[in-house]
Amino acid sequence: MTVSPPAVRTRFAPSPTGYLHIGGARTALFAWAYARHHGGQFILRIEDTDVARSTPEAVQAILDGMQWLGLAHDEGPFYQMQRMARYKEVIGQMLAAGTAYHCYTSIEALDALRAEQEANKEKPRYDGLWRPEPGKTLPSIPPGLSPVVRFRNPTGGVVAWDDLVKWRIEISNAELDDFIIARADGTPTYNFCVVVDDWDMRISHVIRGDDHVNNTPRQINLLQALGAPVPRYGHVSMILGDDGTKLSKRHGAVSVMQYDENGYLPEAVLNYLARLGWSHGDEEIFSLEQFVEWFDLDHITASAAQFNTEKLNWLNAHYIKLADDARLGGEIVRRLAEEGVTATAHPDPALIAGLYKDRVVNLNELADCAHPFYAAVHPSDELAAQHLTAAAKAALADLRRRLASADFSPEALSKTLKETLAATGMKMPQVAIPLRVALLGQPQSPAIDRVLAVLGREETLRRLDQIGL
RNA sequence: GACCCUAUCGUCUAGAGGCCUAGGACAAUACCCUUUCACGGUAUGAACCGGGGUUCGAAUCCCCGUGGGGUCGCCA
């Protein structure tokens, strides 16, 4: 008889109190890749029990972000607010079993206790006043006060687990207090919901941020009190901002969708995030498929990693070069539209994308490059004075005559350009740069013959006429 | 303050006792290419936090410092 290996089931469990930020995206990517690598399931769970701070907009933002990145879930999204009945059922069972108890200490009393402990430079923790013990007499229940439910945490020994990224972690039970699992209004709290969910959803590997390390021993104790299996845990380190400090709004792009707005391709963000804190030898550039094949938890760095926009930019430029022209053309249309510019069918946005894609770092730059093709061009006085000199105009006039009847393929245009050079005795830059200024309002562009070919005869002549030759 | 985690070029990292006079990538610098600006190519500089051990031998193992991060809520 063969025993089939337990299924790998991972989850991403954000709370909808804001966007999907870059750190969360990386955690999601790792959890997703781990499930995919092992042929398991990836579950999306929305932890919305903080009613005051959770919003439907934030839920949508998370869903949008996951979709933009292409991280599809196999089950869910599950919403914790819809599982209240189940949580209450388990709390009832724990109360009955004596693994949890009612506590009537008020918030004010708790605050006072905490203040006192901090003043004594002690670690703030619940004092166990209402914890039942054999032979202990509990205080009399104060009238008019609804109790919270606390977990009866073990008092001795240590909780230890072999973390998938940080190896063995041990935390003494003496460091833990009897934390609240249900508020006075009866709603369950985070650590409790997570445990019941991970149990019910048969999560095998909990891959989450470093900031949850301190929750893990509490959750393990809870799981054990419930007689539930304990999953494996892997705590991925945090991402720090460009300046080495904690990631925050100060660092600009916090939401993954902000990266879309800033002109990043999802595959570039994914590749960058994958490589931030994880490695496969010297590999730097790889597809999502390749990543899934290679991904394992042993090669994740245990320490926090600093975000580096320049490297992301490099990857983004790389993926733009690889991207299909039609797709990039679509991005040009979409981004120009946001500026109120309509990119028409002529010239074809895809052709412009092909012209510029190997010289830009992001999609917004690409759209900027395309902009003069679709809008009237007015060279600045400074540029005109510098480049549209009498001599230059004479050369352009010569060129204009030839262009009126020339073939507009890049090869033929290159030849036509050379004819003008021969006729006027000028060097290529002496003609090409004024031509760029006349046609695009800028002294730099890709090879001018290619620009002419994309712009087309009609528009080229029109723009040339506009500078008054 | 307590507890937990962590420490290789500016940054991301390779490295799991001898393959290391420490490798790759981004960024930087220089040169080449060039029809301008870019792209691209080539080259150069740049690191094992400090101190003790263990060992024939340590970036790799142990201890102590120090730095960085995280957590200490009727938030998640």
XYZ file of C-alpha atoms (C1' of nucleotides) in Angstrom:
545
model
C 0.000 0.000 0.000
C 1.389 3.349 -0.949
C 0.776 6.463 1.040
C 0.137 9.420 -1.228
C 2.061 12.524 -0.211
C -0.107 15.164 1.422
C -1.417 17.697 -1.032
C 0.332 21.043 -1.079
C -2.164 23.778 -0.376
C -0.969 27.335 0.136
C -2.885 30.513 0.608
C -2.621 34.247 0.346
C -4.674 35.972 3.010
C -4.608 39.764 2.779
C -6.822 42.039 4.803
C -8.736 44.482 2.616
C -7.677 47.668 4.321
C -5.674 49.041 1.412
C -4.199 48.119 -1.950
C -2.186 45.070 -2.782
C 1.253 46.454 -2.085
C 4.524 45.270 -3.450
C 5.468 43.277 -0.343
C 2.151 41.469 -0.304
C 2.515 40.788 -3.994
C 5.833 39.095 -3.420
C 4.432 36.952 -0.616
C 1.532 36.010 -2.864
C 3.943 35.182 -5.671
C 5.958 32.850 -3.465
C 2.894 31.102 -2.055
C 1.437 30.786 -5.542
C 4.687 29.468 -7.024
C 5.125 26.962 -4.225
C 1.689 25.491 -4.877
C 2.245 25.473 -8.630
C 5.677 23.900 -8.306
C 4.255 21.048 -6.286
C 1.120 20.664 -8.326
C -0.972 21.832 -5.403
C -3.654 24.437 -4.826
C -3.418 28.134 -4.169
C -6.209 29.618 -2.112
C -7.212 33.256 -1.818
C -8.748 34.334 1.448
C -9.867 37.816 2.351
C -9.399 38.581 6.039
C -12.067 41.193 6.511
C -12.947 40.829 10.166
C -11.808 44.361 10.889
C -15.109 45.803 9.784
C -14.099 49.355 10.560
C -11.128 49.358 8.222
C -12.108 46.869 5.524
C -13.645 48.226 2.340
C -15.127 46.695 -0.817
C -12.820 48.973 -2.827
C -9.812 47.406 -1.158
C -11.118 43.917 -1.913
C -11.440 44.920 -5.548
C -7.972 46.465 -5.533
C -6.497 43.208 -4.280
C -8.365 41.190 -6.885
C -7.263 43.610 -9.600
C -3.674 43.448 -8.473
C -3.628 39.660 -8.437
C -5.170 39.586 -11.864
C -2.736 42.105 -13.276
C 0.129 39.978 -12.018
C -1.512 36.855 -13.355
C -1.542 35.005 -10.055
C -4.689 32.936 -10.358
C -6.149 31.196 -7.333
C -7.668 27.714 -7.423
C -10.114 28.262 -4.573
C -11.775 31.287 -3.120
C -11.833 34.102 -2.574
C -13.163 33.153 0.822
C -14.375 35.935 3.057
C -13.973 35.571 6.794
C -17.054 37.651 7.519
C -19.059 34.921 5.845
C -17.639 32.289 8.178
C -18.826 33.780 11.454
C -21.096 30.890 12.293
C -18.209 28.476 12.037
C -15.945 30.606 14.245
C -18.624 30.924 16.884
C -19.169 27.215 16.809
C -15.482 26.547 17.486
C -15.365 29.167 20.223
C -18.308 27.442 21.879
C -16.474 24.152 21.703
C -13.342 25.621 23.246
C -15.299 27.219 26.066
C -16.941 23.872 26.729
C -13.624 22.050 26.588
C -11.972 24.527 28.906
C -9.309 25.550 26.387
C -10.802 29.043 26.422
C -12.463 31.150 29.089
C -14.388 34.364 29.668
C -12.490 37.394 30.841
C -14.187 40.477 32.296
C -11.195 42.760 32.522
C -12.228 46.028 30.882
C -10.310 47.843 28.168
C -9.533 50.606 30.656
C -8.167 48.123 33.179
C -6.084 46.529 30.442
C -4.686 49.908 29.427
C -3.761 50.641 33.021
C -2.097 47.252 33.340
C -0.122 47.819 30.154
C 0.981 51.264 31.282
C 2.158 49.907 34.575
C 4.091 47.080 32.934
C 5.733 49.436 30.501
C 6.701 51.745 33.323
C 8.392 48.784 34.991
C 10.092 48.000 31.665
C 8.268 44.716 31.458
C 6.777 43.126 28.393
C 3.080 44.064 28.385
C 0.839 41.047 28.763
C -2.441 39.939 30.264
C -2.089 38.992 33.911
C -4.362 35.938 33.846
C -6.819 37.362 36.352
C -9.796 35.455 34.946
C -7.916 32.327 33.968
C -9.469 29.372 35.756
C -7.073 27.196 37.699
C -7.782 24.277 39.991
C -8.441 25.615 43.470
C -8.433 29.233 42.305
C -11.354 31.477 43.137
C -12.231 33.805 40.286
C -13.342 37.383 40.998
C -17.087 37.940 41.036
C -18.491 38.844 37.643
C -19.011 42.607 37.300
C -22.537 43.520 36.241
C -23.233 45.008 32.820
C -19.932 43.961 31.313
C -19.738 41.614 28.338
C -16.734 39.328 28.548
C -14.138 38.631 25.922
C -13.004 35.074 25.297
C -9.367 34.292 25.926
C -7.352 31.297 24.846
C -5.877 29.291 27.681
C -2.292 29.284 26.467
C 0.044 26.598 27.847
C 2.212 28.025 30.615
C 5.373 25.985 30.355
C 7.761 24.762 27.711
C 8.532 26.161 24.317
C 6.783 26.226 20.985
C 9.145 25.282 18.201
C 8.831 24.758 14.500
C 11.160 24.239 11.582
C 10.541 27.275 9.504
C 10.834 26.702 5.790
C 12.958 29.787 5.315
C 14.457 30.572 8.695
C 15.106 27.076 9.998
C 14.298 26.325 13.592
C 12.522 28.933 15.652
C 11.736 28.448 19.315
C 9.624 30.711 21.440
C 9.001 30.128 25.102
C 5.388 29.915 26.235
C 6.388 32.267 29.029
C 6.545 34.966 26.348
C 2.947 34.374 25.382
C -0.134 35.430 27.274
C -3.757 34.370 27.071
C -4.711 36.310 23.988
C -8.250 37.271 23.078
C -9.961 35.068 20.513
C -13.363 36.756 20.644
C -14.192 40.364 21.397
C -16.830 41.528 23.828
C -19.266 41.816 20.926
C -18.658 38.178 20.095
C -16.659 38.669 16.886
C -13.565 36.515 16.633
C -10.093 37.977 16.274
C -7.338 37.496 13.752
C -5.221 34.724 15.229
C -8.287 32.651 15.900
C -9.850 33.060 12.455
C -6.580 32.258 10.750
C -6.277 29.034 12.681
C -9.800 27.868 11.991
C -9.476 28.805 8.331
C -6.102 27.172 7.812
C -7.525 24.086 9.455
C -10.813 24.000 7.521
C -9.115 24.851 4.250
C -6.525 22.141 4.825
C -3.625 24.510 4.294
C -0.403 22.511 4.229
C 2.109 25.350 3.941
C 1.637 28.773 5.391
C 3.868 31.133 3.445
C 3.571 34.644 4.766
C 5.490 37.717 5.794
C 8.138 37.854 8.431
C 5.930 40.080 10.553
C 3.856 37.025 11.448
C 6.646 35.088 13.125
C 5.383 36.158 16.512
C 1.873 34.989 15.723
C 2.999 31.528 14.780
C 3.517 30.079 18.271
C 0.085 31.346 19.301
C -1.476 29.761 16.257
C 0.353 26.484 16.814
C -0.858 26.360 20.412
C -4.388 27.060 19.257
C -4.197 24.393 16.573
C -2.975 21.882 19.116
C -5.707 22.785 21.580
C -8.156 22.142 18.771
C -6.565 18.835 17.878
C -5.931 20.173 14.377
C -2.882 19.324 12.259
C -0.138 21.927 12.279
C 0.910 23.109 8.814
C 4.472 23.894 7.814
C 5.384 27.556 8.079
C 7.659 29.652 5.921
C 8.259 33.272 6.849
C 9.410 35.385 3.980
C 11.433 38.448 4.875
C 10.150 41.936 4.368
C 10.896 44.311 1.560
C 12.493 47.593 2.510
C 12.193 50.811 0.543
C 14.856 52.128 -1.811
C 16.470 53.914 1.113
C 16.598 50.899 3.411
C 13.727 51.949 5.627
C 10.380 50.298 6.016
C 8.256 50.399 2.882
C 5.648 53.115 3.055
C 3.747 55.616 0.991
C 6.809 57.798 1.019
C 8.414 55.401 -1.421
C 5.976 56.254 -4.154
C 4.708 53.060 -5.619
C 3.041 51.069 -2.881
C 0.199 49.561 -4.831
C 1.018 47.051 -7.559
C -1.469 48.843 -9.778
C 0.670 51.923 -9.370
C 3.343 50.027 -11.303
C 0.911 49.610 -14.134
C 0.250 53.331 -14.059
C 3.969 54.016 -13.977
C 4.492 52.025 -17.131
C 5.762 48.699 -15.871
C 4.960 45.399 -17.499
C 3.634 42.750 -15.111
C 6.228 40.222 -16.232
C 8.980 42.672 -15.304
C 7.525 43.254 -11.851
C 7.091 39.531 -11.355
C 10.645 38.744 -12.447
C 11.996 41.484 -10.214
C 9.986 40.369 -7.204
C 10.936 36.737 -7.735
C 14.599 37.656 -7.739
C 14.314 39.858 -4.676
C 15.296 37.546 -1.867
C 15.268 34.409 -3.932
C 17.834 33.075 -6.338
C 18.610 30.232 -8.644
C 22.357 30.475 -9.088
C 23.202 33.400 -11.350
C 19.891 33.462 -13.189
C 18.497 36.961 -13.504
C 15.960 36.861 -16.289
C 13.384 34.110 -16.446
C 9.763 33.551 -17.317
C 7.035 32.795 -14.806
C 6.969 29.213 -16.063
C 10.690 28.872 -15.500
C 10.323 30.395 -12.059
C 7.658 27.875 -11.086
C 9.893 25.061 -12.214
C 12.849 26.329 -10.209
C 11.118 27.727 -7.170
C 11.850 26.286 -3.777
C 11.941 27.711 -0.295
C 15.565 26.753 0.433
C 16.906 29.554 -1.677
C 15.011 32.380 -0.113
C 17.117 34.816 1.836
C 16.187 35.052 5.474
C 17.060 38.719 5.784
C 15.136 41.763 4.633
C 15.792 42.944 1.083
C 15.975 46.506 -0.144
C 13.874 47.416 -3.137
C 15.891 48.710 -6.076
C 13.981 50.643 -8.699
C 16.939 50.752 -11.072
C 17.087 47.016 -11.383
C 13.330 46.876 -11.913
C 13.788 49.472 -14.649
C 16.416 47.353 -16.313
C 14.101 44.336 -16.315
C 11.220 46.436 -17.557
C 13.282 47.742 -20.470
C 14.260 44.181 -21.232
C 10.677 42.936 -21.297
C 9.527 45.877 -23.373
C 12.097 44.948 -26.007
C 10.686 41.431 -26.014
C 7.036 42.442 -26.061
C 4.859 42.110 -29.117
C 4.484 45.346 -31.103
C 0.702 45.080 -31.279
C 0.482 44.739 -27.496
C 2.756 47.747 -27.018
C 0.704 49.649 -29.570
C -2.326 48.990 -27.403
C -0.465 50.373 -24.400
C 0.388 53.499 -26.386
C -3.259 54.038 -27.288
C -4.417 53.493 -23.719
C -1.804 55.766 -22.171
C -2.177 58.521 -24.716
C -5.945 58.417 -24.207
C -5.379 59.148 -20.527
C -3.641 62.341 -21.583
C -6.521 63.181 -23.859
C -4.628 62.311 -27.026
C -6.261 60.065 -29.568
C -3.882 57.727 -31.303
C -5.359 57.225 -34.738
C -4.824 54.277 -37.045
C -2.270 56.282 -39.026
C 0.457 55.976 -38.204
C -0.072 52.526 -36.752
C 0.724 52.560 -33.009
C 2.308 49.136 -33.353
C 4.813 50.514 -35.871
C 5.709 53.331 -33.508
C 6.136 50.778 -30.726
C 8.536 48.881 -32.951
C 10.432 52.079 -33.588
C 10.888 52.997 -29.955
C 10.617 49.863 -27.853
C 14.324 49.187 -27.629
C 15.089 52.633 -26.296
C 12.580 53.206 -23.499
C 12.494 52.032 -19.914
C 8.757 52.136 -19.368
C 5.466 52.264 -21.203
C 4.802 55.890 -20.343
C 8.040 56.863 -22.022
C 6.922 54.841 -25.002
C 3.667 56.764 -25.091
C 5.597 60.028 -24.800
C 7.675 59.011 -27.779
C 4.531 58.271 -29.750
C 2.857 61.521 -28.742
C 4.350 63.789 -31.481
C 3.125 61.372 -34.142
C -0.449 62.141 -33.182
C -0.307 65.805 -32.257
C 0.673 68.999 -33.975
C 4.369 69.652 -33.548
C 5.689 73.049 -32.593
C 9.444 73.130 -32.178
C 10.458 75.483 -29.401
C 12.011 78.786 -30.424
C 15.270 77.639 -28.987
C 15.326 74.447 -31.020
C 14.206 76.232 -34.138
C 16.897 78.877 -33.784
C 19.531 76.260 -33.197
C 18.585 73.745 -35.864
C 16.279 75.295 -38.419
C 18.871 77.634 -39.843
C 18.734 79.024 -43.373
C 21.232 76.423 -44.552
C 19.280 73.618 -42.912
C 16.030 74.829 -44.389
C 17.580 74.920 -47.832
C 18.610 71.306 -47.445
C 15.158 70.361 -46.162
C 13.598 72.117 -49.133
C 15.736 70.000 -51.430
C 14.706 66.904 -49.519
C 11.050 67.881 -49.618
C 11.134 68.035 -53.399
C 12.609 64.552 -53.618
C 10.258 63.144 -50.975
C 7.223 64.301 -52.919
C 7.785 61.524 -55.378
C 10.036 59.122 -53.449
C 9.225 55.625 -52.337
C 8.609 55.559 -48.558
C 10.301 52.325 -47.642
C 13.193 52.868 -45.177
C 15.716 51.622 -47.750
C 14.526 53.988 -50.441
C 14.271 56.857 -47.964
C 17.835 56.312 -46.880
C 18.879 56.616 -50.504
C 16.800 59.761 -50.980
C 18.401 61.294 -47.915
C 21.830 60.600 -49.368
C 20.855 62.277 -52.590
C 20.090 65.423 -50.654
C 23.428 65.147 -48.883
C 25.193 64.887 -52.221
C 23.243 67.796 -53.685
C 23.815 70.126 -50.730
C 27.233 68.932 -49.641
C 26.040 68.458 -46.090
C 26.763 65.677 -43.643
C 24.005 63.391 -42.409
C 23.583 64.960 -38.943
C 23.350 68.414 -40.521
C 20.212 67.307 -42.318
C 18.874 64.589 -40.056
C 18.737 66.680 -36.902
C 16.861 69.644 -38.428
C 14.582 67.096 -40.022
C 13.847 65.557 -36.629
C 13.113 68.959 -35.176
C 10.794 69.763 -38.076
C 8.921 66.483 -37.969
C 8.858 65.609 -34.260
C 9.896 68.783 -32.507
C 12.875 66.957 -31.000
C 16.502 66.706 -32.071
C 16.659 63.009 -31.180
C 14.776 60.073 -32.585
C 15.371 56.597 -33.928
C 16.970 56.309 -37.374
C 15.364 59.102 -39.374
C 14.585 56.955 -42.408
C 12.503 54.646 -40.223
C 10.720 57.616 -38.693
C 9.867 58.934 -42.147
C 8.586 55.549 -43.211
C 6.263 55.340 -40.207
C 5.073 58.907 -40.515
C 4.265 58.471 -44.201
C 4.513 60.811 -47.141
C 1.423 62.886 -46.593
C 2.140 63.745 -42.982
C 5.860 64.206 -43.605
C 5.245 66.743 -46.346
C 2.610 68.513 -44.294
C 4.967 68.936 -41.370
C 7.798 70.061 -43.591
C 5.561 72.696 -45.171
C 4.602 73.916 -41.745
C 8.069 75.197 -40.903
C 8.030 77.401 -43.960
C 10.734 76.248 -46.317
C 12.536 47.742 27.556
C 11.457 42.332 26.451
C 11.235 38.571 22.825
C 12.078 36.774 17.744
C 14.727 37.110 13.096
C 19.001 38.730 10.477
C 24.274 40.330 8.699
C 29.085 38.959 1.431
C 30.508 44.890 -3.446
C 26.137 51.258 -3.096
C 21.817 47.486 -4.223
C 19.889 42.204 -5.292
C 22.599 37.966 -4.636
C 26.158 33.043 -5.634
C 28.657 30.618 -1.843
C 26.131 24.987 2.374
C 35.018 23.857 5.601
C 39.593 23.508 1.069
C 37.025 24.587 -6.000
C 37.316 31.961 -3.280
C 43.911 36.028 -5.050
C 35.051 35.560 -3.301
C 31.306 34.638 -8.921
C 26.864 36.961 -11.448
C 23.341 41.065 -12.063
C 21.687 46.348 -11.422
C 23.961 50.968 -10.785
C 28.863 53.676 -11.669
C 33.217 54.715 -14.829
C 35.907 54.127 -19.541
C 36.140 52.621 -24.438
C 33.781 50.589 -28.971
C 29.488 50.808 -32.254
C 26.580 54.899 -34.385
C 22.734 59.265 -38.711
C 21.392 62.304 -33.294
C 19.675 60.269 -28.635
C 19.268 55.674 -26.948
C 19.980 50.239 -27.463
C 23.959 46.986 -27.701
C 29.161 45.204 -26.959
C 33.813 45.183 -24.178
C 36.554 46.529 -19.976
C 37.461 48.617 -14.965
C 36.670 49.825 -9.864
C 33.719 47.894 -5.750
C 32.203 43.300 -0.415
C 32.861 38.442 3.400
C 30.292 44.004 10.286
C 33.972 43.556 14.758
C 36.213 40.288 18.389
C 37.026 35.589 20.248
C 37.000 30.330 19.506
C 36.642 25.100 16.745
C 39.827 23.124 12.669
C 45.682 21.321 9.235
C 42.279 24.881 6.873
C 36.390 29.367 7.854
C 32.749 33.982 3.967
C 30.934 29.126 5.402
C 30.513 25.981 12.290
C 30.099 28.007 17.749
C 30.103 32.224 21.342
C 30.055 37.487 22.489
C 29.489 42.351 20.789
C 27.531 45.781 17.172
C 24.270 47.153 13.152
C 19.515 46.265 10.636
C 14.437 44.315 10.616
C 10.068 42.515 13.149
C 6.578 41.817 17.291
C 4.687 43.086 21.962
C -3.910 45.751 20.548
C -11.081 43.682 22.229
C -5.688 45.629 14.197
C -4.709 42.159 10.719
